[in-house]
Coordinates of N, CA and C in Angstrom, one line a residue:
X527 N -69.8 79.6 -66.3 CA -69.5 80.5 -65.2 C -70.7 80.6 -64.1
X528 N -71.9 80.7 -64.6 CA -73.2 80.6 -63.6 C -73.1 79.3 -62.8
X529 N -72.7 78.2 -63.4 CA -72.6 76.8 -62.6 C -71.4 77.0 -61.6
X530 N -70.5 77.5 -61.9 CA -69.4 77.7 -61.1 C -69.7 78.5 -59.7
X531 N -70.3 79.6 -60.0 CA -70.8 80.6 -59.0 C -71.9 80.1 -58.1
X532 N -72.7 79.1 -58.7 CA -73.9 78.6 -58.0 C -73.4 77.5 -57.0
X533 N -72.2 76.8 -57.5 CA -71.5 75.9 -56.6 C -70.8 76.5 -55.7
X534 N -70.2 77.5 -55.9 CA -69.5 78.3 -54.8 C -70.3 78.8 -53.7
X535 N -71.5 79.3 -54.1 CA -72.5 79.8 -53.3 C -73.1 78.6 -52.1
X536 N -73.2 77.5 -52.8 CA -74.0 76.3 -52.0 C -72.6 75.8 -51.1
X537 N -71.5 76.0 -51.5 CA -70.5 75.6 -50.4 C -70.2 76.3 -49.4
X538 N -70.2 77.6 -50.0 CA -70.1 78.8 -48.9 C -71.3 78.8 -47.9
X539 N -72.5 78.6 -48.4 CA -73.6 78.4 -47.4 C -73.4 77.3 -46.4
X540 N -72.9 76.0 -46.8 CA -72.6 74.7 -46.0 C -71.6 75.3 -45.0
X541 N -70.6 75.8 -45.4 CA -69.4 75.9 -44.6 C -69.5 77.3 -43.6
X542 N -70.2 78.2 -44.1 CA -70.4 79.4 -43.0 C -71.6 79.0 -41.9
X543 N -72.4 78.0 -42.4 CA -73.6 77.6 -41.5 C -72.9 76.6 -40.5
X544 N -71.7 76.1 -40.9 CA -71.1 75.0 -40.0 C -69.9 75.8 -39.1
X545 N -70.0 77.2 -39.1 CA -69.2 78.0 -38.5 C -67.8 78.2 -38.9
X546 N -67.6 77.8 -40.2 CA -66.3 78.0 -40.8 C -66.0 79.2 -41.5
X547 N -64.7 79.7 -41.6 CA -64.3 80.6 -42.4 C -64.0 80.2 -43.8
X548 N -64.7 80.7 -44.8 CA -64.3 80.4 -46.2 C -63.2 81.3 -46.9
X549 N -62.1 80.6 -47.2 CA -61.0 81.2 -47.7 C -60.9 80.9 -49.1
X550 N -60.9 82.2 -49.9 CA -60.8 82.0 -51.4 C -59.5 82.5 -51.9
X551 N -58.2 81.9 -51.4 CA -57.0 82.1 -51.9 C -56.7 83.8 -51.6
X552 N -56.1 84.3 -52.7 CA -55.7 85.6 -52.6 C -57.0 86.7 -52.7
X553 N -58.1 86.1 -53.1 CA -59.2 87.1 -53.2 C -59.7 87.6 -51.8
X554 N -59.8 86.6 -50.8 CA -60.2 87.0 -49.6 C -60.9 86.0 -48.7
X555 N -61.5 86.5 -47.6 CA -62.2 85.5 -46.9 C -63.6 85.8 -46.4
X556 N -64.7 84.9 -46.2 CA -65.9 85.4 -45.7 C -66.0 84.3 -44.5
X557 N -66.7 85.0 -43.5 CA -67.1 84.6 -42.3 C -68.3 85.2 -41.8
X558 N -68.9 84.5 -40.8 CA -70.0 85.0 -40.2 C -69.8 85.8 -39.0
X559 N -70.6 86.8 -38.7 CA -70.6 87.6 -37.5 C -72.0 88.0 -37.1
X560 N -72.2 87.9 -35.7 CA -73.5 88.1 -35.2 C -73.5 89.3 -34.2
X561 N -74.6 89.7 -34.0 CA -74.7 91.0 -33.0 C -75.8 90.4 -31.9
X562 N -75.6 90.8 -30.7 CA -76.5 90.2 -29.7 C -76.8 91.4 -28.5
X563 N -77.8 91.1 -27.8 CA -78.0 92.0 -26.7 C -77.3 91.3 -25.6
X564 N -76.5 92.1 -24.9 CA -75.9 91.5 -23.7 C -76.5 91.2 -22.5
X565 N -75.9 90.4 -21.6 CA -76.5 90.0 -20.3 C -75.4 90.2 -19.2
X566 N -76.1 90.7 -18.0 CA -75.2 90.6 -16.8 C -74.3 89.4 -16.6
X567 N -75.1 88.2 -16.7 CA -74.3 87.1 -16.3 C -74.1 86.1 -17.7
X568 N -73.1 85.5 -18.0 CA -73.0 84.5 -18.9 C -74.0 83.4 -19.0
X569 N -74.3 83.0 -17.7 CA -75.4 82.0 -17.9 C -76.7 82.4 -18.2
X570 N -76.9 83.6 -18.2 CA -78.2 84.2 -18.8 C -78.3 84.5 -20.1
X571 N -77.2 84.2 -20.9 CA -77.1 84.4 -22.4 C -77.6 83.1 -23.1
X572 N -78.7 83.4 -24.0 CA -79.2 82.2 -24.7 C -79.3 82.6 -26.2
X573 N -79.7 81.8 -27.0 CA -79.7 82.1 -28.5 C -80.8 83.2 -28.7
X574 N -81.8 83.4 -27.8 CA -82.7 84.4 -28.0 C -82.0 85.7 -28.0
X575 N -80.8 85.9 -27.4 CA -80.2 87.2 -27.0 C -79.6 87.6 -28.6
X576 N -79.4 86.6 -29.4 CA -78.8 87.0 -30.7 C -79.9 87.7 -31.7
X577 N -79.4 88.8 -32.2 CA -80.3 89.9 -32.9 C -80.2 89.5 -34.5
X578 N -79.0 89.4 -35.1 CA -79.0 89.2 -36.3 C -77.4 88.7 -36.6
X579 N -77.4 87.9 -37.7 CA -76.1 87.5 -38.5 C -75.8 88.2 -39.7
X580 N -74.5 88.3 -40.1 CA -74.2 88.9 -41.1 C -73.0 88.4 -41.7
X581 N -72.8 88.4 -43.0 CA -71.6 87.7 -43.6 C -70.6 88.9 -44.1
X582 N -69.3 88.8 -43.2 CA -68.3 89.7 -43.4 C -67.1 89.2 -44.6
X583 N -66.9 90.1 -45.3 CA -65.7 89.8 -46.2 C -64.5 90.7 -46.0
X584 N -63.5 89.9 -45.9 CA -62.0 90.6 -45.7 C -61.2 90.3 -47.0
X585 N -60.9 91.4 -47.6 CA -60.2 91.1 -48.9 C -58.7 90.8 -48.5
X586 N -58.4 90.1 -49.7 CA -56.9 89.7 -49.7 C -55.9 90.8 -49.9
X587 N -54.6 90.6 -49.8 CA -53.7 91.7 -49.9 C -53.9 92.5 -51.0
X588 N -53.8 91.9 -52.1 CA -53.8 92.7 -53.4 C -55.1 93.8 -53.5
X589 N -56.4 93.2 -53.1 CA -57.3 94.0 -53.1 C -57.4 95.2 -51.9
X590 N -56.9 94.9 -50.8 CA -56.6 95.8 -49.9 C -55.9 97.1 -50.3
X591 N -54.7 96.6 -51.0 CA -53.7 97.6 -51.4 C -54.3 98.6 -52.6
X592 N -55.4 98.2 -53.2 CA -56.0 98.8 -54.4 C -56.5 100.1 -53.9
X593 N -57.1 100.3 -52.5 CA -57.6 101.6 -52.1 C -56.4 102.4 -51.8
X594 N -55.2 102.0 -51.8 CA -54.0 102.9 -51.8 C -53.6 103.5 -53.0
X595 N -54.2 103.1 -54.3 CA -53.6 103.6 -55.5 C -54.9 104.4 -55.9
X596 N -55.8 104.5 -55.4 CA -57.0 105.3 -55.9 C -56.9 106.7 -55.9
X597 N -57.3 107.5 -56.9 CA -57.3 108.8 -57.2 C -58.6 109.6 -57.2
X598 N -58.8 110.5 -56.4 CA -60.2 111.2 -56.5 C -60.1 112.5 -56.9
X599 N -61.1 113.2 -57.6 CA -61.1 114.5 -57.9 C -62.6 115.1 -58.0
X600 N -62.7 116.4 -57.6 CA -64.0 117.0 -57.6 C -64.5 117.4 -59.0
X601 N -65.8 116.9 -59.2 CA -66.4 117.0 -60.6 C -67.6 118.1 -60.3
X602 N -67.6 118.8 -61.3 CA -68.8 119.8 -61.3 C -70.2 118.9 -61.6
X603 N -71.3 119.2 -60.7 CA -72.5 118.5 -60.9 C -73.1 119.0 -62.2
X604 N -73.7 117.9 -63.0 CA -74.5 118.2 -64.1 C -75.4 119.4 -64.1
X605 N -75.5 120.4 -64.9 CA -76.6 121.5 -64.8 C -77.6 121.4 -66.1
X606 N -78.7 121.4 -65.8 CA -79.7 121.3 -67.0 C -79.8 122.5 -67.8
X607 N -79.9 122.6 -69.1 CA -80.0 123.7 -69.8 C -81.2 124.7 -69.2
X608 N -81.0 125.9 -69.3 CA -82.0 126.8 -68.6 C -83.3 126.9 -69.5
X609 N -83.2 127.0 -70.9 CA -84.1 127.1 -71.8 C -84.3 125.9 -72.6
X610 N -84.9 124.8 -72.4 CA -84.9 123.8 -73.2 C -86.2 123.2 -73.2
X611 N -86.9 122.7 -74.5 CA -88.1 122.1 -74.4 C -88.1 120.6 -74.6
X612 N -86.8 120.0 -74.4 CA -86.8 118.6 -74.2 C -87.1 118.0 -72.8
X613 N -87.6 116.9 -72.9 CA -87.8 116.3 -71.4 C -86.5 115.6 -71.0
X614 N -86.2 116.0 -69.7 CA -85.0 115.4 -69.1 C -85.4 114.5 -68.1
X615 N -84.5 113.3 -68.0 CA -84.8 112.3 -66.9 C -83.7 112.6 -65.7
X616 N -84.1 112.7 -64.5 CA -83.3 113.0 -63.4 C -82.9 111.6 -62.7

């Protein structure tokens, strides 16, 4: 399993650096996104204006639909016993 994930990581690195979107079937897609400092004129924009790049994951349909099936409920926070001689880890 590790060898498969290592190979996938290598291929994704190559493809993302080439500017491609990596599509993993119904699992979803990975793509690069950049943020930059704007300029008044297009001709003034250079690579130095690019501040950072990040990898964006867009889940496939079944993963996107997972969020619609979630259920949340409020739980009471854990309270330490008031008179206890044991050491508690927080």
